[in-house]
Tab-separated table of C-alpha atoms and ligand atoms in Angstrom:
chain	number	residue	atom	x	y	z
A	1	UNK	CA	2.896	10.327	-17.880
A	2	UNK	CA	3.653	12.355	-14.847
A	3	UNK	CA	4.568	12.931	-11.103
A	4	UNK	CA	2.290	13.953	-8.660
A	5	UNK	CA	3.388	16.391	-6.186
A	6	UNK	CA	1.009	16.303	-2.962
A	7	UNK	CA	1.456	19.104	-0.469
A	8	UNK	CA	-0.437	19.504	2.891
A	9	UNK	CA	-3.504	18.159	1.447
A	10	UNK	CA	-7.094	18.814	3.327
A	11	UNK	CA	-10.252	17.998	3.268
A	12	UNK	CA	-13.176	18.753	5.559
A	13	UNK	CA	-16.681	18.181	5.258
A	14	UNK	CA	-18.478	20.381	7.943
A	15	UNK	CA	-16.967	19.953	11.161
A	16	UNK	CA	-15.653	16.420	10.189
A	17	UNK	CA	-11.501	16.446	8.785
A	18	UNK	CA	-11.891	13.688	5.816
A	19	UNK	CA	-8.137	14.366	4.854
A	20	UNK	CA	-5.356	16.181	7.232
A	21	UNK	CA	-2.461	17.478	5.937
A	22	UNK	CA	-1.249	15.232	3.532
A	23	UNK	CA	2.248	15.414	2.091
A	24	UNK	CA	3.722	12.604	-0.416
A	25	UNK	CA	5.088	12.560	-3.892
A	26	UNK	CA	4.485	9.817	-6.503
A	27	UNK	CA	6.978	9.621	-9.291
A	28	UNK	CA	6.055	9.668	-12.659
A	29	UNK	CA	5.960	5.700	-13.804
A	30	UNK	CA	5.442	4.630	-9.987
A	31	UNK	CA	2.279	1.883	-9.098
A	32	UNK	CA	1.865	3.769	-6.100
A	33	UNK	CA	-0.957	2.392	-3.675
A	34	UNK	CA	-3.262	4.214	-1.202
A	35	UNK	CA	-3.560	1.959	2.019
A	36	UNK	CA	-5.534	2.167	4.961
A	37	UNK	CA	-8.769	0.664	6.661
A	38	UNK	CA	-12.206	1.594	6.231
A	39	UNK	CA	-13.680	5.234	6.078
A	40	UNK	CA	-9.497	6.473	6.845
A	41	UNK	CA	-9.929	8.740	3.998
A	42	UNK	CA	-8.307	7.264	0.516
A	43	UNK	CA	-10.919	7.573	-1.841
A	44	UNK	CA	-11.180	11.314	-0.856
A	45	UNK	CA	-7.857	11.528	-1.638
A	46	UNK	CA	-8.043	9.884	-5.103
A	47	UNK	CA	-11.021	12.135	-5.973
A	48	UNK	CA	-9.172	15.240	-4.690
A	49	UNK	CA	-6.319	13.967	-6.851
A	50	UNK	CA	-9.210	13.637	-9.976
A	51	UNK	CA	-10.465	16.584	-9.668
A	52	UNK	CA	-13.792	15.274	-8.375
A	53	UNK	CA	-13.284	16.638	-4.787
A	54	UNK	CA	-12.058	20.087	-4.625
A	55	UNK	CA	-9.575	20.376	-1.525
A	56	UNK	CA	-10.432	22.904	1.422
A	57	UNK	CA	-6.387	23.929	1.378
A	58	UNK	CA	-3.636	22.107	0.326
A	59	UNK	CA	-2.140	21.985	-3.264
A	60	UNK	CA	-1.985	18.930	-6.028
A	61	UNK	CA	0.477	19.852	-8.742
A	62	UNK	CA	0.815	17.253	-11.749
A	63	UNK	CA	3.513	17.810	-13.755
A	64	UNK	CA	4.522	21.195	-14.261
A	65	UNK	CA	1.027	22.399	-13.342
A	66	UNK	CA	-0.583	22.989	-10.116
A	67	UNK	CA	-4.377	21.526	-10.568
A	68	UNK	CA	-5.663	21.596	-7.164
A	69	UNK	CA	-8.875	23.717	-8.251
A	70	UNK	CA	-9.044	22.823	-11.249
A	71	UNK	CA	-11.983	20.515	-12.350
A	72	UNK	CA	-11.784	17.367	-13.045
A	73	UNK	CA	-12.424	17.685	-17.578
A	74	UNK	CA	-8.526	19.586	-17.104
A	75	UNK	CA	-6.548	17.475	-15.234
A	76	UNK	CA	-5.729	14.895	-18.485
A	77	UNK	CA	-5.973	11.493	-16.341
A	78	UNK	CA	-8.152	8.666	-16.451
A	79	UNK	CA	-10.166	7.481	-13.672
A	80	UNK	CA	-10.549	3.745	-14.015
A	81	UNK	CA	-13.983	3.757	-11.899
A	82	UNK	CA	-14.364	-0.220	-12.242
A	83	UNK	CA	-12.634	-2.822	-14.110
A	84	UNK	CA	-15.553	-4.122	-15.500
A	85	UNK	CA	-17.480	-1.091	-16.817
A	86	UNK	CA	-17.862	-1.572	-20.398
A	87	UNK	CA	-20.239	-0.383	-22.824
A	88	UNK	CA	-22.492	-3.863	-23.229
A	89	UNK	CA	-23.559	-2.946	-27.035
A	90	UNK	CA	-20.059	-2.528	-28.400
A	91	UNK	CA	-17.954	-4.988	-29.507
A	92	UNK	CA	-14.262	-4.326	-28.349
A	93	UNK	CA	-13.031	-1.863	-31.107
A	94	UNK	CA	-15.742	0.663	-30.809
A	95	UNK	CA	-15.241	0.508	-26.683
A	96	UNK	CA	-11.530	1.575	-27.553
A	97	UNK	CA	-12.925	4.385	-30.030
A	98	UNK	CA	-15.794	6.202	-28.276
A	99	UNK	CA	-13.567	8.133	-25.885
A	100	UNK	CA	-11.825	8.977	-28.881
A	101	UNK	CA	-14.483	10.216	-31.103
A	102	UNK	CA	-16.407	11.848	-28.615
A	103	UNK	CA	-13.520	13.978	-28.165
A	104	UNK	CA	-13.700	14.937	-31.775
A	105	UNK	CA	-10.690	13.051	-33.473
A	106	UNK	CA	-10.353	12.054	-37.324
A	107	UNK	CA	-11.334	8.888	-38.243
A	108	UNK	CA	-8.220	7.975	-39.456
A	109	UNK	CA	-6.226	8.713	-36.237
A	110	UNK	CA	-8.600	6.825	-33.779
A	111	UNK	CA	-8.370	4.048	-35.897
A	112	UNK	CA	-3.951	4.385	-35.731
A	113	UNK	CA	-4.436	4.762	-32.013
A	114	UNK	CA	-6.864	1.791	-31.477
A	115	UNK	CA	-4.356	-0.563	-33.159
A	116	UNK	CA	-1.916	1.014	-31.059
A	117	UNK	CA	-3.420	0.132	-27.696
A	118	UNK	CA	-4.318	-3.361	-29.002
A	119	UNK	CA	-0.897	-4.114	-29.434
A	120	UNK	CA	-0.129	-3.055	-26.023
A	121	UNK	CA	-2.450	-5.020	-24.706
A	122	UNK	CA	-2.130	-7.982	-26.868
A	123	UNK	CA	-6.145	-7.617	-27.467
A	124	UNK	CA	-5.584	-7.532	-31.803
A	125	UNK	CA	-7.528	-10.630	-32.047
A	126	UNK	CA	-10.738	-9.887	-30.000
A	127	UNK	CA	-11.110	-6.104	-31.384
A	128	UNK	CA	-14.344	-7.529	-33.397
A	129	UNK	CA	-15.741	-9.656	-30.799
A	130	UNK	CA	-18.624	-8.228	-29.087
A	131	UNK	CA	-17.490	-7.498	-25.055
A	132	UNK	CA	-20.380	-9.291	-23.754
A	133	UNK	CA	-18.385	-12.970	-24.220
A	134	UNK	CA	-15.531	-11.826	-23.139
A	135	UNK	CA	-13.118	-13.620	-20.269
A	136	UNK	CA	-12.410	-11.790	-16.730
A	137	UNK	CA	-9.076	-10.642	-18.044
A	138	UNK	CA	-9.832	-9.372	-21.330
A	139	UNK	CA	-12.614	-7.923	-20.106
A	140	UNK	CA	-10.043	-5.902	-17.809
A	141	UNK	CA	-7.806	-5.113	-20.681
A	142	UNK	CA	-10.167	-4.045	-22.401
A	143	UNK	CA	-11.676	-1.597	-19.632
A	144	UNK	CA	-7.928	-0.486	-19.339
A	145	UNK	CA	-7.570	0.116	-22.699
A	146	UNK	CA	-10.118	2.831	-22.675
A	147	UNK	CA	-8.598	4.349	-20.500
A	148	UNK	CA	-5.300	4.364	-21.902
A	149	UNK	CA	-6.153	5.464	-25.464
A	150	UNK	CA	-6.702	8.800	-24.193
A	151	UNK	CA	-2.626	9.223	-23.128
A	152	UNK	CA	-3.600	10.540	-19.747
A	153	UNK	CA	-0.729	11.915	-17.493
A	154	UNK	CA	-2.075	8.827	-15.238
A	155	UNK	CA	-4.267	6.542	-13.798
A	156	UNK	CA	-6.388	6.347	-10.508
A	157	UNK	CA	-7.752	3.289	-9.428
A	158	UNK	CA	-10.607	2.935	-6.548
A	159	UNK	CA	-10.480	-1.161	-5.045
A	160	UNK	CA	-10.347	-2.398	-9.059
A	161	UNK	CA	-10.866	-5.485	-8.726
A	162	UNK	CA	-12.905	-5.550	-4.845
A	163	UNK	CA	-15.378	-7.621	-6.088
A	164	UNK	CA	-13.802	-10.582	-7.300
A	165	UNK	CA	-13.228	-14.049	-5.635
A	166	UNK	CA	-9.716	-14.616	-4.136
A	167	UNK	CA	-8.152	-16.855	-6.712
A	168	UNK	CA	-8.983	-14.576	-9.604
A	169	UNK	CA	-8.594	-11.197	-7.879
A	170	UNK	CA	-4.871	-12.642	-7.664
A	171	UNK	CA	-4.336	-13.389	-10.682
A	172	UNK	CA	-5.711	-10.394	-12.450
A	173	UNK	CA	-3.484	-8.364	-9.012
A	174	UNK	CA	-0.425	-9.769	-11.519
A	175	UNK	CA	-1.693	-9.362	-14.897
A	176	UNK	CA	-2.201	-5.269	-14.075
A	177	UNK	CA	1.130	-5.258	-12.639
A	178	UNK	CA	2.660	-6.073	-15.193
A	179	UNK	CA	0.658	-4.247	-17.928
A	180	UNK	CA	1.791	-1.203	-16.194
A	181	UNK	CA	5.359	-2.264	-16.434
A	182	UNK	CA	5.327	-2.676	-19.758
A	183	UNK	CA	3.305	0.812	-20.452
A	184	UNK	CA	5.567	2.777	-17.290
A	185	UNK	CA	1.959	4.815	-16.551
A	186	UNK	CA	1.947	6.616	-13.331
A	187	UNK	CA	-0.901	4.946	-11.430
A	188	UNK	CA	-2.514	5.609	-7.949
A	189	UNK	CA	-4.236	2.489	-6.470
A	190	UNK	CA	-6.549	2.878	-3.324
A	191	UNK	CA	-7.014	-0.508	-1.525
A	192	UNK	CA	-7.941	-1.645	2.198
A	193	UNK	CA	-5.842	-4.969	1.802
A	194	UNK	CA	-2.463	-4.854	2.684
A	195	UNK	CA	-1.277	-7.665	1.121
A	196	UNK	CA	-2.550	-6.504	-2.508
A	197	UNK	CA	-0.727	-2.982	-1.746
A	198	UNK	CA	2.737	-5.010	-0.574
A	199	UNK	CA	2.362	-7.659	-3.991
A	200	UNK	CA	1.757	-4.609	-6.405
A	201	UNK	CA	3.191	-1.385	-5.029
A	202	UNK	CA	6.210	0.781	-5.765
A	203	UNK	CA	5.162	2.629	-3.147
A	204	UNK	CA	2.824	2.385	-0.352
A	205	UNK	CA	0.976	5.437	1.283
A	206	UNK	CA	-0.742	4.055	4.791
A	207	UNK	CA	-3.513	6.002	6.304
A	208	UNK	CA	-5.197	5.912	9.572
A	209	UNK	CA	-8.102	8.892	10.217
A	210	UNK	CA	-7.401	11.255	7.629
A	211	UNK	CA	-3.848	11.137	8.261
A	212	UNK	CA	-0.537	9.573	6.507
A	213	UNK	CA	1.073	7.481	8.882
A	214	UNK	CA	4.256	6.009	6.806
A	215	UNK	CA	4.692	6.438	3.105
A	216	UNK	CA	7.537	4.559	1.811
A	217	UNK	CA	8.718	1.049	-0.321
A	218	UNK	CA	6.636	-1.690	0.765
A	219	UNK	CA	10.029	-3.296	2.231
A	220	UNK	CA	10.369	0.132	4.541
A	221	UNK	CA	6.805	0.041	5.519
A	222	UNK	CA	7.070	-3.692	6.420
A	223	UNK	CA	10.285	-3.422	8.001
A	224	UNK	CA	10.828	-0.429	9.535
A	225	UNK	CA	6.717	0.734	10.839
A	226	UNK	CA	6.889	4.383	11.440
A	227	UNK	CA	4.147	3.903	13.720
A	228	UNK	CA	2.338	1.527	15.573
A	229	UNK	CA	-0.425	1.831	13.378
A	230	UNK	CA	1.521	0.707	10.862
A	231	UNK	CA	3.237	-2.224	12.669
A	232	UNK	CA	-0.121	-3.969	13.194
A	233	UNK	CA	-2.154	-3.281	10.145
A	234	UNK	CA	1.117	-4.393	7.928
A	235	UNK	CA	1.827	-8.072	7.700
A	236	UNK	CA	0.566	-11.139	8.553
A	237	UNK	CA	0.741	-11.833	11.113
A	238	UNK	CA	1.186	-8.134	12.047
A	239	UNK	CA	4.410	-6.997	14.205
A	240	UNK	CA	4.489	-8.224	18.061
A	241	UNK	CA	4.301	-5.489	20.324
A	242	UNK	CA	5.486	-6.113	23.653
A	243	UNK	CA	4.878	-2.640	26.281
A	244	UNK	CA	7.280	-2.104	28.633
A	245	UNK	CA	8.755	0.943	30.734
A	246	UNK	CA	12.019	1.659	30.182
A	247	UNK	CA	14.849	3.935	29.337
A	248	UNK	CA	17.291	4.180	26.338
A	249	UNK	CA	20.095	5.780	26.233
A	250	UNK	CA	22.388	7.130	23.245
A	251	UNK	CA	24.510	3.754	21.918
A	252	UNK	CA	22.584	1.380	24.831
A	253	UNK	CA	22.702	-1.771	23.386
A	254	UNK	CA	19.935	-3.291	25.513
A	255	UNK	CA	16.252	-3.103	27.063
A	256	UNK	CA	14.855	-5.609	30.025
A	257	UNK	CA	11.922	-6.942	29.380
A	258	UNK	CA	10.935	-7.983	32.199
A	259	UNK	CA	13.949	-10.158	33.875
A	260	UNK	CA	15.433	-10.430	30.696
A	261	UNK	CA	17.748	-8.663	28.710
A	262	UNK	CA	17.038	-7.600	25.407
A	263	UNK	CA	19.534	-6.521	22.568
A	264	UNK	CA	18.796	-3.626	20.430
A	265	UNK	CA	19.773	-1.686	17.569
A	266	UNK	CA	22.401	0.134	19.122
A	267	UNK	CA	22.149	4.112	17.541
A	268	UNK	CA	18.707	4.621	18.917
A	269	UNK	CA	17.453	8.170	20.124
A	270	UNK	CA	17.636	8.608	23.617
A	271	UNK	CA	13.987	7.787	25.235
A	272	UNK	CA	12.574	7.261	28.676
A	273	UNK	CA	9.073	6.072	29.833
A	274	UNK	CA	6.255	3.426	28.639
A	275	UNK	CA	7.627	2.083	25.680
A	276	UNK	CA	6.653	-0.617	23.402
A	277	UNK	CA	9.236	-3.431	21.687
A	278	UNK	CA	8.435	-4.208	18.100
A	279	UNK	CA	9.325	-7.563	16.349
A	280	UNK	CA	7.812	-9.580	13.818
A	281	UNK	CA	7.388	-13.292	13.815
A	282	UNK	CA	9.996	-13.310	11.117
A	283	UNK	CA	12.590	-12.242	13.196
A	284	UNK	CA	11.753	-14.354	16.603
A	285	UNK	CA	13.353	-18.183	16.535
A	286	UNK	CA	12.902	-20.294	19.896
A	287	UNK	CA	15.550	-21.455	21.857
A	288	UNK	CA	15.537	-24.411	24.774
A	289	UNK	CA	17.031	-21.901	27.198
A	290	UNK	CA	17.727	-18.644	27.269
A	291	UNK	CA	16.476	-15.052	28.667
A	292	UNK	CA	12.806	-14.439	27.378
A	293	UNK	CA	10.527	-17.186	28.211
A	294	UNK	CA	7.115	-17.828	27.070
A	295	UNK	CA	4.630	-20.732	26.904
A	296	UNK	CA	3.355	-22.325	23.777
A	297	UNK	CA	-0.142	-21.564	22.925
A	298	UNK	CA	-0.751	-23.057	19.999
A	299	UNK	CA	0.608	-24.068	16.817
A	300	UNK	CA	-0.288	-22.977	13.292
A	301	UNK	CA	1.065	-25.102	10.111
A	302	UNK	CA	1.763	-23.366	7.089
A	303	UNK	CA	3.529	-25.868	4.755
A	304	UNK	CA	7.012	-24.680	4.983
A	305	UNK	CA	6.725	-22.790	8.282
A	306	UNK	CA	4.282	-22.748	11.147
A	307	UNK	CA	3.143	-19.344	13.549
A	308	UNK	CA	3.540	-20.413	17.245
A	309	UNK	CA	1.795	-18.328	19.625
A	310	UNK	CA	3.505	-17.639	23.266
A	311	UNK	CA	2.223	-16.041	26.302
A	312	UNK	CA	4.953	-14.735	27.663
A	313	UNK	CA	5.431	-11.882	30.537
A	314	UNK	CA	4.275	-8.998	27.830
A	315	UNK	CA	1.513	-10.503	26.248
A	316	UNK	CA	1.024	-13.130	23.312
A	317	UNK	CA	3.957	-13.136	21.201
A	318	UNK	CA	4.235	-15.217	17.592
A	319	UNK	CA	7.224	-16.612	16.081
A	320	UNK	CA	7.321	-17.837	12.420
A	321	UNK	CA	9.355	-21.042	12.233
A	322	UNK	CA	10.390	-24.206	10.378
A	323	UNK	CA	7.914	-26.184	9.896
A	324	UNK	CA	10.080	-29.227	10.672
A	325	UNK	CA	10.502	-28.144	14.078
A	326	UNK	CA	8.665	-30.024	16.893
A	327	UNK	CA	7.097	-27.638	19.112
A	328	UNK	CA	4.810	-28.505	21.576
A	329	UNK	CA	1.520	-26.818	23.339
A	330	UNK	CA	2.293	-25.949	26.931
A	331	UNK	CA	6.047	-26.779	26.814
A	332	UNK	CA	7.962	-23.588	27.418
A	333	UNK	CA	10.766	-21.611	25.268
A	334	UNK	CA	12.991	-19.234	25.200
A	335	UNK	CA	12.215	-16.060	22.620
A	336	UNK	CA	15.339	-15.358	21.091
A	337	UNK	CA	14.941	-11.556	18.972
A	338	UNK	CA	16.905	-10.840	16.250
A	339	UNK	CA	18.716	-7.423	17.406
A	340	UNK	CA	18.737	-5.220	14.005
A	341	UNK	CA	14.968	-5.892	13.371
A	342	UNK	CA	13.658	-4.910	16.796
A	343	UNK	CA	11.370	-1.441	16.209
A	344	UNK	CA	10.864	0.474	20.163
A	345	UNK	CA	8.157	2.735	19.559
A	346	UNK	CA	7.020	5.780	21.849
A	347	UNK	CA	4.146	4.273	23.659
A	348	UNK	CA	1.864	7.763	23.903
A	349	UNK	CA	2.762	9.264	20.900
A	350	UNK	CA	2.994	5.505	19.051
A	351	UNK	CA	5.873	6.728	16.951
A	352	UNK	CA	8.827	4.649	16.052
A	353	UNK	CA	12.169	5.542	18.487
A	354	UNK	CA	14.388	6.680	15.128
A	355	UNK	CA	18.081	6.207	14.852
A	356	UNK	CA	20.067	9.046	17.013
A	357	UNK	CA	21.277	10.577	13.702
A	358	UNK	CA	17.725	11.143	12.432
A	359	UNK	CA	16.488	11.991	15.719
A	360	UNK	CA	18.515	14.715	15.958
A	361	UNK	CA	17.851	16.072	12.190
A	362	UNK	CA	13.983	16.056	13.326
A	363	UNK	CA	15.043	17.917	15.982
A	364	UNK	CA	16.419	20.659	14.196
A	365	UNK	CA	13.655	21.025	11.653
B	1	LIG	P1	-13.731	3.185	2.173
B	1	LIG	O1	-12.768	2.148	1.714
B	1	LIG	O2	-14.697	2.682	3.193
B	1	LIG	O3	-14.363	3.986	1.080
B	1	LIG	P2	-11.928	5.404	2.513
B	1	LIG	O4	-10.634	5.318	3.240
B	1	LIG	O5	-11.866	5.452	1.040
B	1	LIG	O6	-12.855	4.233	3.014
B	1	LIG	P3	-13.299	7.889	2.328
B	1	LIG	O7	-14.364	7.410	1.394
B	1	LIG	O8	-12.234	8.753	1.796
B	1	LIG	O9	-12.678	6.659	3.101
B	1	LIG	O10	-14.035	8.645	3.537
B	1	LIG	C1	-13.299	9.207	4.609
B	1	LIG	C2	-14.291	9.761	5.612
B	1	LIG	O11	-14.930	10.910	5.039
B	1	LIG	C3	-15.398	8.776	5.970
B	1	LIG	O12	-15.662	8.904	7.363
B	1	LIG	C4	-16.582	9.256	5.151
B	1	LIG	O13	-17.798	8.974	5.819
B	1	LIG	C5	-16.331	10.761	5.073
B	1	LIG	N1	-16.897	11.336	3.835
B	1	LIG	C6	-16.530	11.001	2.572
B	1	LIG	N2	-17.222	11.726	1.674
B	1	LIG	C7	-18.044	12.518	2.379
B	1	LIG	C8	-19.024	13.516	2.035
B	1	LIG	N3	-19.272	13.821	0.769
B	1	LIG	N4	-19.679	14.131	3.038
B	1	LIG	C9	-19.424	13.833	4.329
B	1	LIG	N5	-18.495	12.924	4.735
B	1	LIG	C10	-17.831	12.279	3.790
């Protein structure tokens, strides 16, 4: 297996940019997941990355090798189209074989390799059976197994396993997980569902328009939103973003929102102007008194927590709770942040205020 080294990546079709200057490496081993709503330009990506889209400038080097124009038959990696995509006729055994022989090797070493893969995929006891009466998750091993008899330098995956119902896409979400752990194959995963990317990822590139807003560990992307793009299309519910104008500067150790006082991470960049405060339900608990008020909206049970919606002075606001707390719609409380997981974010530009340290680094170059 390999790494894949991405550098300014583009892609236009006509006047229209598909893909803007795209720069992110995945490690060799690494589940790493393309994220990002409708038509924002993953799949073009992936196929760039396959060799089936040629890049208008930009370079994709895997390995030691740059690849970027090269097509698709000499890149070495397997393109795992659909999960499901078997050959119908064939029982399980010849599946594994045809890419094999059709790429001219002996007899005897396809047959070596086969029981090879098998064992990986604990699929020795269905190699004879034919793949029409197969179940939905040896019918994926098996469609992964193709691929992986060829030892490609890794595997691209386009919304594998879209099509399924929710209960089985998450189980099958778990059993590819961990069939990559136990083979450590670079793979590249393009999905639209954020939750999928967070479960499965290593690490999570999120796009918006052609462009890469954050790329980082789920935990980073979730906790830390480089933009606020990112703070509303991760998590669920997504971030609460609260606009306010304001200025911060070096070591403050407070906004106002409104009347009220708000603590912040203290080694923020300096900033001045319509900003927006960033918190996730997560990190908001209610109080009986206090600064921020708000007034209960509603009330959404989850088992061991519920979401309670406020309306307070800067719009709706949601705070996940204990379940076992009484809350009441209409009564009013008081929104109580946690400092260290407040995000302020740039309200034109919608990037994330950075610490004062990295601000000044990105400053220099
Ligand atoms: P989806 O999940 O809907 O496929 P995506 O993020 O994978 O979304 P892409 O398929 O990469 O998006 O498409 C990105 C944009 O590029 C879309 O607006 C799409 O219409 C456009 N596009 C893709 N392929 C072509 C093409 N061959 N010619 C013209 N435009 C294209």
């Amino acid at each position: 297996m390999a790494q894949i080294r991405i550098n300014n990546l583009c892609k236009e079709f006509g006047d229209f940019t598909a893909v803007e200057s795209s720069t992110f490496t995945i490690e060799d081993g690494e589940f790493f997941m393309l994220l990002g709503p409708s038509g924002c330009g993953k799949t073009t990506t992936l196929r760039m990355i396959a060799g089936l889209e040629l890049p208008t400038s930009g370079e994709i080097h895997i390995g030691h090798n740059e690849v970027s124009n090269l097509p698709a038959s000499k890149r070495d990696i397997a393109f795992v189209f659909q999960m499901f995509a078997l050959y119908p006729h064939m029982n399980v055994r010849k599946n594994l074989s045809y890419p094999l022989i059709s790429q001219g090797m002996k007899r005897r070493d396809v047959k070596a390799k086969v029981a090879e893969v098998a064992k990986i995929l604990d699929i020795e006891s269905i190699l004879n059976n034919p793949v029409g009466g197969l179940s939905g998750g040896d019918r994926q091993r098996v469609a992964l197994g193709r691929a992986i008899v060829r030892d490609p330098k890794a595997f691209l995956m386009d919304e594998p396993l879209g099509a399924l119902d929710a209960e089985f896409r998450e189980h099958m979400a778990e059993e590819l997980r961990a069939l990559h752990d136990r083979m450590n194959a670079t793979t590249v995963y393009v999905t639209h569902d954020q939750l999928e990317a967070m479960q499965m990822g290593d690490k999570i590139v999120v796009m918006n328009n052609g462009v890469v807003e954050q790329f980082g560990t789920p935990q980073e992307v979730h906790d830390r939103p480089a933009t606020l793009f990112v703070a509303n299309f991760i998590g669920s519910p997504a971030m609460n973003l609260m606009p306010f104008s304001g200025a911060i500067e070096v070591g403050s150790q407070d906004v106002m929102l409104g009347d009220s006082r708000i603590a912040i991470p203290k080694q923020l960049q300096q900033a001045d102007g319509e900003l927006v405060l960033g918190v996730r339900p997560e990190h908001v608990s209610l109080q009986n008194d206090g600064g921020y008020r708000g007034r209960v909206l509603a009330s959404e049970y989850l088992g061991t927590t519920q979401i309670v919606t406020l309306e307070t002075s800067h719009g709706t606001a949601k705070a996940r709770i204990g379940s076992e707390i009484d809350i009441q719609v209409g009564e009013q409380a008081a929104l109580q942040f946690d400092a260290n997981a407040i995000t302020l974010f740039d309200q034109a530009t919608g990037a994330a205020l950075s610490s004062e340290r990295q601000g000044r680094e990105n400053a220099n170059g």
